PDB file of C-alpha atoms and ligand atoms in Angstrom:
ATOM      1  CA  MET A   1     -14.946  11.544  -4.327  1.00 93.00           C
ATOM      2  CA  LEU A   2     -16.667  10.934  -7.559  1.00 97.00           C
ATOM      3  CA  ASP A   3     -20.340  11.913  -7.888  1.00 98.00           C
ATOM      4  CA  VAL A   4     -21.148   8.720  -9.802  1.00 98.00           C
ATOM      5  CA  CYS A   5     -19.362   5.774 -11.504  1.00 98.00           C
ATOM      6  CA  THR A   6     -20.210   2.283 -12.646  1.00 98.00           C
ATOM      7  CA  SER A   7     -18.281   0.571  -9.839  1.00 98.00           C
ATOM      8  CA  THR A   8     -15.351   2.001  -7.827  1.00 98.00           C
ATOM      9  CA  ASN A   9     -13.619  -1.344  -8.586  1.00 98.00           C
ATOM     10  CA  ASP A  10     -13.813  -0.481 -12.299  1.00 98.00           C
ATOM     11  CA  VAL A  11     -12.361   3.006 -11.715  1.00 98.00           C
ATOM     12  CA  ALA A  12      -9.764   1.715  -9.419  1.00 98.00           C
ATOM     13  CA  ALA A  13      -8.685  -0.850 -12.120  1.00 98.00           C
ATOM     14  CA  GLN A  14      -8.543   1.861 -14.853  1.00 98.00           C
ATOM     15  CA  ARG A  15      -6.272   3.996 -12.532  1.00 98.00           C
ATOM     16  CA  ALA A  16      -4.185   0.984 -11.492  1.00 97.00           C
ATOM     17  CA  ASN A  17      -3.532   0.242 -15.299  1.00 96.00           C
ATOM     18  CA  ILE A  18      -2.122   3.678 -15.675  1.00 97.00           C
ATOM     19  CA  GLY A  19       0.167   3.526 -12.689  1.00 96.00           C
ATOM     20  CA  ALA A  20      -1.816   4.631  -9.581  1.00 97.00           C
ATOM     21  CA  PRO A  21       0.158   3.724  -6.471  1.00 96.00           C
ATOM     22  CA  HIS A  22      -0.420   1.298  -3.608  1.00 94.00           C
ATOM     23  CA  GLY A  23      -2.999   2.656  -1.266  1.00 94.00           C
ATOM     24  CA  TYR A  24      -4.829   4.780  -3.910  1.00 97.00           C
ATOM     25  CA  THR A  25      -8.380   4.931  -2.750  1.00 98.00           C
ATOM     26  CA  ILE A  26     -11.468   5.850  -4.853  1.00 98.00           C
ATOM     27  CA  LEU A  27     -14.865   6.768  -3.522  1.00 98.00           C
ATOM     28  CA  SER A  28     -18.153   7.418  -5.161  1.00 98.00           C
ATOM     29  CA  GLU A  29     -21.348   8.989  -4.025  1.00 98.00           C
ATOM     30  CA  GLU A  30     -23.349   6.504  -6.205  1.00 97.00           C
ATOM     31  CA  GLN A  31     -22.570   3.514  -8.328  1.00 97.00           C
ATOM     32  CA  THR A  32     -24.680   2.575 -11.328  1.00 97.00           C
ATOM     33  CA  ALA A  33     -23.287  -0.982 -11.725  1.00 97.00           C
ATOM     34  CA  GLY A  34     -21.917  -1.864  -8.234  1.00 96.00           C
ATOM     35  CA  ARG A  35     -20.885  -5.466  -8.030  1.00 95.00           C
ATOM     36  CA  GLY A  36     -21.127  -8.078  -5.181  1.00 93.00           C
ATOM     37  CA  ARG A  37     -19.658 -11.487  -4.925  1.00 89.00           C
ATOM     38  CA  GLN A  38     -20.864 -14.390  -6.987  1.00 85.00           C
ATOM     39  CA  GLY A  39     -21.781 -12.037  -9.833  1.00 87.00           C
ATOM     40  CA  ARG A  40     -24.503 -10.319  -7.892  1.00 90.00           C
ATOM     41  CA  THR A  41     -25.539  -6.689  -8.283  1.00 91.00           C
ATOM     42  CA  TRP A  42     -24.668  -4.414  -5.359  1.00 94.00           C
ATOM     43  CA  VAL A  43     -27.222  -1.479  -5.260  1.00 93.00           C
ATOM     44  CA  SER A  44     -25.467   1.569  -4.447  1.00 95.00           C
ATOM     45  CA  PRO A  45     -27.621   4.702  -3.935  1.00 95.00           C
ATOM     46  CA  THR A  46     -26.435   8.138  -2.840  1.00 96.00           C
ATOM     47  CA  GLY A  47     -25.636   8.161   0.873  1.00 97.00           C
ATOM     48  CA  GLY A  48     -23.771   4.924   1.087  1.00 98.00           C
ATOM     49  CA  ILE A  49     -20.011   4.434   1.431  1.00 98.00           C
ATOM     50  CA  TRP A  50     -18.650   2.834  -1.698  1.00 98.00           C
ATOM     51  CA  LEU A  51     -15.006   2.758  -1.980  1.00 98.00           C
ATOM     52  CA  THR A  52     -12.077   0.711  -3.314  1.00 98.00           C
ATOM     53  CA  ILE A  53      -8.507   0.578  -2.274  1.00 97.00           C
ATOM     54  CA  LEU A  54      -5.635  -0.336  -4.644  1.00 96.00           C
ATOM     55  CA  LEU A  55      -3.149  -2.725  -3.113  1.00 94.00           C
ATOM     56  CA  ARG A  56       0.193  -3.500  -4.764  1.00 92.00           C
ATOM     57  CA  PRO A  57       2.444  -6.272  -3.841  1.00 86.00           C
ATOM     58  CA  PRO A  58       4.173  -6.742  -1.489  1.00 82.00           C
ATOM     59  CA  PHE A  59       1.540  -5.836   0.878  1.00 72.00           C
ATOM     60  CA  ALA A  60       0.126  -7.220   4.209  1.00 54.00           C
ATOM     61  CA  PRO A  61      -1.427  -9.658   4.806  1.00 50.00           C
ATOM     62  CA  ASN A  62       1.055 -11.774   3.274  1.00 56.00           C
ATOM     63  CA  SER A  63      -1.480 -14.242   1.736  1.00 67.00           C
ATOM     64  CA  LEU A  64      -3.602 -12.612  -0.877  1.00 78.00           C
ATOM     65  CA  ASN A  65      -6.476 -15.090   0.136  1.00 84.00           C
ATOM     66  CA  SER A  66      -6.556 -13.582   3.608  1.00 90.00           C
ATOM     67  CA  LEU A  67      -7.555 -10.144   2.198  1.00 92.00           C
ATOM     68  CA  PRO A  68     -11.375 -10.375   2.302  1.00 93.00           C
ATOM     69  CA  ILE A  69     -11.644 -11.813   5.794  1.00 95.00           C
ATOM     70  CA  VAL A  70      -9.017  -9.359   7.203  1.00 93.00           C
ATOM     71  CA  ALA A  71     -10.995  -6.541   5.445  1.00 96.00           C
ATOM     72  CA  ALA A  72     -14.119  -7.868   7.103  1.00 97.00           C
ATOM     73  CA  ILE A  73     -12.541  -7.689  10.474  1.00 98.00           C
ATOM     74  CA  ALA A  74     -11.527  -4.051  10.023  1.00 98.00           C
ATOM     75  CA  THR A  75     -14.985  -3.189   8.659  1.00 98.00           C
ATOM     76  CA  ALA A  76     -16.962  -4.786  11.428  1.00 98.00           C
ATOM     77  CA  LYS A  77     -14.580  -3.099  14.000  1.00 98.00           C
ATOM     78  CA  THR A  78     -15.147   0.184  12.329  1.00 98.00           C
ATOM     79  CA  LEU A  79     -18.883  -0.226  12.260  1.00 98.00           C
ATOM     80  CA  ASN A  80     -18.922  -1.218  15.932  1.00 98.00           C
ATOM     81  CA  SER A  81     -17.374   2.097  16.855  1.00 97.00           C
ATOM     82  CA  ASN A  82     -20.930   3.491  16.372  1.00 95.00           C
ATOM     83  CA  PRO A  83     -22.618   3.037  19.826  1.00 94.00           C
ATOM     84  CA  GLY A  84     -25.617   0.932  19.148  1.00 91.00           C
ATOM     85  CA  VAL A  85     -24.248  -1.048  16.193  1.00 97.00           C
ATOM     86  CA  ARG A  86     -23.284  -4.795  16.777  1.00 98.00           C
ATOM     87  CA  ALA A  87     -21.812  -5.687  13.466  1.00 98.00           C
ATOM     88  CA  ARG A  88     -20.768  -9.419  12.982  1.00 98.00           C
ATOM     89  CA  ILE A  89     -18.973 -11.288  10.236  1.00 98.00           C
ATOM     90  CA  ARG A  90     -20.749 -13.911   8.275  1.00 97.00           C
ATOM     91  CA  TRP A  91     -18.062 -15.996   6.530  1.00 97.00           C
ATOM     92  CA  PRO A  92     -16.589 -15.344   3.966  1.00 94.00           C
ATOM     93  CA  ASN A  93     -17.215 -11.597   3.473  1.00 90.00           C
ATOM     94  CA  ASP A  94     -20.527 -10.378   4.647  1.00 95.00           C
ATOM     95  CA  ILE A  95     -21.148  -7.938   7.510  1.00 97.00           C
ATOM     96  CA  PHE A  96     -24.427  -8.387   9.357  1.00 97.00           C
ATOM     97  CA  VAL A  97     -26.293  -6.899  12.202  1.00 97.00           C
ATOM     98  CA  ASP A  98     -28.629  -9.522  13.586  1.00 95.00           C
ATOM     99  CA  ASP A  99     -30.092 -11.222  10.509  1.00 92.00           C
ATOM    100  CA  ARG A 100     -29.607  -8.214   8.195  1.00 94.00           C
ATOM    101  CA  LYS A 101     -26.795  -7.392   5.837  1.00 95.00           C
ATOM    102  CA  LEU A 102     -25.170  -3.974   6.456  1.00 97.00           C
ATOM    103  CA  ALA A 103     -21.853  -4.160   4.456  1.00 98.00           C
ATOM    104  CA  GLY A 104     -19.984  -6.375   2.060  1.00 97.00           C
ATOM    105  CA  ILE A 105     -16.486  -6.813   0.684  1.00 97.00           C
ATOM    106  CA  LEU A 106     -15.327  -7.612  -2.764  1.00 96.00           C
ATOM    107  CA  ALA A 107     -11.587  -8.381  -3.363  1.00 94.00           C
ATOM    108  CA  GLU A 108     -10.480  -8.765  -6.947  1.00 94.00           C
ATOM    109  CA  THR A 109      -6.987  -9.488  -8.157  1.00 93.00           C
ATOM    110  CA  LYS A 110      -5.325  -8.908 -11.470  1.00 93.00           C
ATOM    111  CA  PHE A 111      -2.424 -11.213 -12.289  1.00 91.00           C
ATOM    112  CA  LYS A 112       0.511 -10.698 -14.679  1.00 89.00           C
ATOM    113  CA  GLY A 113       1.670 -14.037 -15.626  1.00 89.00           C
ATOM    114  CA  ASP A 114       2.053 -15.886 -12.266  1.00 83.00           C
ATOM    115  CA  GLU A 115       2.492 -12.744 -10.362  1.00 86.00           C
ATOM    116  CA  THR A 116      -0.059 -10.450  -8.649  1.00 89.00           C
ATOM    117  CA  ALA A 117      -0.142  -7.146 -10.561  1.00 92.00           C
ATOM    118  CA  TYR A 118      -2.507  -5.667  -7.941  1.00 94.00           C
ATOM    119  CA  SER A 119      -5.566  -6.346  -5.806  1.00 95.00           C
ATOM    120  CA  LEU A 120      -8.627  -4.151  -5.526  1.00 96.00           C
ATOM    121  CA  LEU A 121     -10.394  -4.081  -2.164  1.00 97.00           C
ATOM    122  CA  GLY A 122     -14.000  -2.950  -2.596  1.00 98.00           C
ATOM    123  CA  VAL A 123     -15.989  -2.083   0.513  1.00 98.00           C
ATOM    124  CA  GLY A 124     -19.630  -1.338   0.498  1.00 98.00           C
ATOM    125  CA  ILE A 125     -21.355   0.021   3.653  1.00 98.00           C
ATOM    126  CA  ASN A 126     -25.061   0.832   3.603  1.00 97.00           C
ATOM    127  CA  ALA A 127     -24.905   4.251   5.422  1.00 98.00           C
ATOM    128  CA  ASN A 128     -27.109   7.235   4.978  1.00 98.00           C
ATOM    129  CA  PHE A 129     -30.373   5.974   3.392  1.00 96.00           C
ATOM    130  CA  HIS A 130     -33.218   3.717   4.453  1.00 94.00           C
ATOM    131  CA  SER A 131     -33.116   0.146   3.232  1.00 93.00           C
ATOM    132  CA  THR A 132     -36.774   0.641   2.014  1.00 87.00           C
ATOM    133  CA  SER A 133     -35.366   3.085  -0.499  1.00 79.00           C
ATOM    134  CA  LEU A 134     -33.273   0.435  -2.222  1.00 78.00           C
ATOM    135  CA  ARG A 135     -34.287   0.029  -5.933  1.00 67.00           C
ATOM    136  CA  GLU A 136     -35.090  -3.590  -5.130  1.00 65.00           C
ATOM    137  CA  PRO A 137     -35.890  -3.376  -1.395  1.00 55.00           C
ATOM    138  CA  HIS A 138     -34.267  -6.353   0.283  1.00 67.00           C
ATOM    139  CA  PRO A 139     -35.882  -7.771   3.338  1.00 68.00           C
ATOM    140  CA  LYS A 140     -32.456  -8.895   4.600  1.00 88.00           C
ATOM    141  CA  ALA A 141     -30.723  -5.510   4.144  1.00 94.00           C
ATOM    142  CA  THR A 142     -30.101  -2.870   6.819  1.00 96.00           C
ATOM    143  CA  THR A 143     -28.370   0.490   6.858  1.00 97.00           C
ATOM    144  CA  LEU A 144     -26.664   2.596   9.596  1.00 98.00           C
ATOM    145  CA  GLU A 145     -29.489   5.140   9.168  1.00 97.00           C
ATOM    146  CA  ASP A 146     -32.107   2.434   9.740  1.00 96.00           C
ATOM    147  CA  LEU A 147     -30.205   1.091  12.834  1.00 97.00           C
ATOM    148  CA  LEU A 148     -29.259   4.522  14.464  1.00 97.00           C
ATOM    149  CA  GLY A 149     -32.363   6.633  13.322  1.00 96.00           C
ATOM    150  CA  SER A 150     -30.104   9.451  12.010  1.00 97.00           C
ATOM    151  CA  PRO A 151     -27.448   9.859   9.358  1.00 97.00           C
ATOM    152  CA  VAL A 152     -23.875   9.189  10.347  1.00 97.00           C
ATOM    153  CA  ASP A 153     -20.688  11.075   9.632  1.00 98.00           C
ATOM    154  CA  ARG A 154     -19.333   9.142   6.600  1.00 98.00           C
ATOM    155  CA  GLU A 155     -16.026  11.022   6.533  1.00 98.00           C
ATOM    156  CA  ALA A 156     -15.356   9.846  10.138  1.00 98.00           C
ATOM    157  CA  ILE A 157     -16.318   6.190   9.230  1.00 98.00           C
ATOM    158  CA  ILE A 158     -14.127   6.201   6.087  1.00 98.00           C
ATOM    159  CA  ALA A 159     -11.052   7.614   8.086  1.00 98.00           C
ATOM    160  CA  ARG A 160     -11.671   5.034  10.875  1.00 98.00           C
ATOM    161  CA  LEU A 161     -12.066   2.200   8.281  1.00 98.00           C
ATOM    162  CA  LEU A 162      -8.729   3.071   6.574  1.00 97.00           C
ATOM    163  CA  MET A 163      -7.041   3.207  10.036  1.00 97.00           C
ATOM    164  CA  GLU A 164      -8.523  -0.111  11.042  1.00 97.00           C
ATOM    165  CA  LEU A 165      -7.560  -1.745   7.735  1.00 95.00           C
ATOM    166  CA  GLU A 166      -3.903  -0.768   8.226  1.00 93.00           C
ATOM    167  CA  ASN A 167      -4.083  -1.931  11.895  1.00 95.00           C
ATOM    168  CA  ILE A 168      -5.718  -5.316  11.213  1.00 95.00           C
ATOM    169  CA  PHE A 169      -3.395  -5.944   8.125  1.00 91.00           C
ATOM    170  CA  ASN A 170      -0.410  -5.297  10.301  1.00 91.00           C
ATOM    171  CA  LEU A 171      -1.814  -7.469  13.157  1.00 94.00           C
ATOM    172  CA  ALA A 172      -2.558 -10.307  10.827  1.00 92.00           C
ATOM    173  CA  SER A 173       1.101 -10.299   9.579  1.00 88.00           C
ATOM    174  CA  SER A 174       2.818  -9.667  12.948  1.00 92.00           C
ATOM    175  CA  ASN A 175       0.554 -11.524  15.264  1.00 95.00           C
ATOM    176  CA  PRO A 176      -1.891 -13.881  13.462  1.00 93.00           C
ATOM    177  CA  ASN A 177      -3.068 -15.562  16.679  1.00 96.00           C
ATOM    178  CA  ASP A 178      -4.419 -12.250  18.075  1.00 97.00           C
ATOM    179  CA  ALA A 179      -6.076 -11.446  14.679  1.00 96.00           C
ATOM    180  CA  MET A 180      -7.787 -14.856  14.767  1.00 97.00           C
ATOM    181  CA  VAL A 181      -9.078 -14.251  18.279  1.00 97.00           C
ATOM    182  CA  LEU A 182     -10.542 -10.994  17.106  1.00 97.00           C
ATOM    183  CA  LEU A 183     -12.069 -12.745  14.052  1.00 98.00           C
ATOM    184  CA  ARG A 184     -13.641 -15.415  16.254  1.00 97.00           C
ATOM    185  CA  SER A 185     -15.065 -12.674  18.571  1.00 98.00           C
ATOM    186  CA  LEU A 186     -16.662 -10.924  15.623  1.00 98.00           C
ATOM    187  CA  ASP A 187     -18.111 -14.019  13.764  1.00 98.00           C
ATOM    188  CA  CYS A 188     -21.733 -14.964  13.588  1.00 98.00           C
ATOM    189  CA  SER A 189     -21.535 -17.719  11.152  1.00 97.00           C
ATOM    190  CA  CYS A 190     -20.202 -20.605  13.295  1.00 97.00           C
ATOM    191  CA  GLY A 191     -23.030 -23.013  14.402  1.00 97.00           C
ATOM    192  CA  LYS A 192     -25.143 -22.018  11.352  1.00 97.00           C
ATOM    193  CA  GLU A 193     -26.243 -24.234   8.531  1.00 97.00           C
ATOM    194  CA  VAL A 194     -24.336 -23.576   5.368  1.00 97.00           C
ATOM    195  CA  ARG A 195     -24.302 -24.789   1.771  1.00 97.00           C
ATOM    196  CA  ILE A 196     -21.170 -24.474  -0.128  1.00 97.00           C
ATOM    197  CA  GLY A 197     -20.707 -24.758  -3.788  1.00 95.00           C
ATOM    198  CA  PHE A 198     -17.417 -25.472  -5.395  1.00 92.00           C
ATOM    199  CA  GLN A 199     -16.600 -25.968  -9.114  1.00 89.00           C
ATOM    200  CA  GLY A 200     -18.750 -29.046  -9.776  1.00 87.00           C
ATOM    201  CA  GLU A 201     -19.433 -30.053  -6.178  1.00 91.00           C
ATOM    202  CA  LYS A 202     -21.603 -28.976  -3.265  1.00 93.00           C
ATOM    203  CA  ILE A 203     -21.442 -29.589   0.502  1.00 95.00           C
ATOM    204  CA  SER A 204     -23.946 -28.947   3.180  1.00 96.00           C
ATOM    205  CA  GLY A 205     -23.424 -28.812   6.838  1.00 97.00           C
ATOM    206  CA  ILE A 206     -22.815 -26.668   9.981  1.00 97.00           C
ATOM    207  CA  MET A 207     -20.074 -24.084   9.846  1.00 97.00           C
ATOM    208  CA  ASP A 208     -17.932 -25.199  12.727  1.00 98.00           C
ATOM    209  CA  SER A 209     -14.914 -23.057  13.187  1.00 98.00           C
ATOM    210  CA  TYR A 210     -12.101 -20.943  11.469  1.00 97.00           C
ATOM    211  CA  GLU A 211      -8.950 -23.020  10.947  1.00 96.00           C
ATOM    212  CA  SER A 212      -7.098 -19.819   9.644  1.00 94.00           C
ATOM    213  CA  PHE A 213      -7.971 -16.674   7.753  1.00 94.00           C
ATOM    214  CA  THR A 214      -8.249 -18.790   4.544  1.00 93.00           C
ATOM    215  CA  LYS A 215      -9.786 -22.070   5.773  1.00 95.00           C
ATOM    216  CA  VAL A 216     -12.864 -23.098   7.670  1.00 97.00           C
ATOM    217  CA  ARG A 217     -14.056 -26.374   9.122  1.00 98.00           C
ATOM    218  CA  ILE A 218     -17.592 -27.717   8.305  1.00 98.00           C
ATOM    219  CA  ARG A 219     -19.463 -30.435   9.998  1.00 97.00           C
ATOM    220  CA  THR A 220     -21.263 -32.243   7.338  1.00 94.00           C
ATOM    221  CA  ILE A 221     -24.613 -33.989   7.692  1.00 88.00           C
ATOM    222  CA  ASP A 222     -22.904 -37.400   8.288  1.00 91.00           C
ATOM    223  CA  GLY A 223     -20.936 -35.982  11.216  1.00 92.00           C
ATOM    224  CA  GLN A 224     -17.648 -35.775   9.374  1.00 96.00           C
ATOM    225  CA  TYR A 225     -15.515 -32.728   9.552  1.00 97.00           C
ATOM    226  CA  GLN A 226     -14.386 -31.268   6.275  1.00 96.00           C
ATOM    227  CA  GLN A 227     -11.816 -28.367   5.744  1.00 96.00           C
ATOM    228  CA  VAL A 228     -12.738 -25.843   3.102  1.00 96.00           C
ATOM    229  CA  GLU A 229     -10.348 -23.352   1.544  1.00 94.00           C
ATOM    230  CA  THR A 230     -12.120 -20.074   1.169  1.00 93.00           C
ATOM    231  CA  SER A 231     -10.372 -19.444  -2.221  1.00 89.00           C
ATOM    232  CA  SER A 232     -11.980 -22.668  -3.738  1.00 92.00           C
ATOM    233  CA  VAL A 233     -15.574 -21.693  -2.986  1.00 93.00           C
ATOM    234  CA  VAL A 234     -17.714 -20.508  -5.747  1.00 93.00           C
ATOM    235  CA  CYS A 235     -20.922 -19.841  -3.701  1.00 93.00           C
ATOM    236  CA  VAL A 236     -22.028 -19.872  -0.117  1.00 95.00           C
ATOM    237  CA  GLU A 237     -25.677 -19.947   1.058  1.00 94.00           C
ATOM    238  CA  TYR A 238     -27.110 -19.864   4.644  1.00 95.00           C
ATOM    239  CA  PRO A 239     -30.575 -21.318   4.379  1.00 93.00           C
ATOM    240  CA  ASN A 240     -31.805 -20.082   7.629  1.00 89.00           C
ATOM    241  CA  PHE A 241     -29.792 -16.878   7.926  1.00 86.00           C
TER     242      PHE A 241
HETATM  243  C1  LIG B 301     -20.833  -8.534  -1.488  1.00 89.71           C
HETATM  244  O1  LIG B 301     -21.290  -8.507  -0.294  1.00 89.71           O
HETATM  245  O2  LIG B 301     -21.212  -9.431  -2.345  1.00 89.71           O
HETATM  246  C2  LIG B 301     -19.744  -7.529  -1.861  1.00 89.71           C
HETATM  247  C3  LIG B 301     -20.298  -6.174  -2.025  1.00 89.71           C
HETATM  248  C4  LIG B 301     -19.084  -5.191  -2.307  1.00 89.71           C
HETATM  249  C5  LIG B 301     -19.733  -3.811  -2.697  1.00 89.71           C
HETATM  250  C6  LIG B 301     -18.505  -2.831  -2.998  1.00 89.71           C
HETATM  251  S1  LIG B 301     -19.155  -1.081  -2.965  1.00 89.71           S
HETATM  252  C7  LIG B 301     -17.591  -0.564  -3.442  1.00 89.71           C
HETATM  253  C8  LIG B 301     -16.909  -1.669  -4.467  1.00 89.71           C
HETATM  254  N1  LIG B 301     -17.425  -1.499  -5.871  1.00 89.71           N
HETATM  255  C9  LIG B 301     -18.215  -2.430  -6.231  1.00 89.71           C
HETATM  256  O3  LIG B 301     -18.780  -2.512  -7.331  1.00 89.71           O
HETATM  257  N2  LIG B 301     -18.340  -3.399  -5.268  1.00 89.71           N
HETATM  258  C10 LIG B 301     -17.585  -3.031  -4.140  1.00 89.71           C
END
């Protein structure tokens, strides 16, 4: 475990470039330049769980694009092992408890020509600090300590997360139907109004359902259904959530 770094995804990329193996995992007590999706900053004070796992091909799940949602299932399941926490997945990669964000996932892939050189699966969990202590307190953030009233055993959560990741990756490859059932049971975004931005285009509607790990169905304002590939999405907003 590092005391501090810019971002565990940065450190993992440096180590990957000098040959670190599949499964190599890096953790940091604090990040000074933690990153979220859509170019956002991920504030990462001491007490959180900030980690990145290096994945080298061939790895499960088979499709690279499934990685964030499969990791979201594993993260939600891990968090729900704490009695009193009811974590849910907000497509595509947020973990919420009620209307507050508890954790997020950032998957980044490095290509070598047309081939995947490696993927970095970054997971951030707001654990042992209060959301009021965030540098820029976020009214929509929560932490495990806020929810449970006392600090959690981070090592136990990390061990459980690594186990669940392996389990869910395997399930997604061997029995995708069961993994989809699990995803649907953990989702909190279906039925919510959503605005989705693509390169040069936007759609608004209601998040209707998951077609697969990589595709959702949106009911647009004019009542039509539109399928959206998660990989084609540039930004996602939930105006009322
Ligand atoms: C998001 O919700 O936008 C994704 C947040 C991902 C944060 C984690 S913390 C560990 C890893 N290192 C980073 O810089 N980001 C990810």
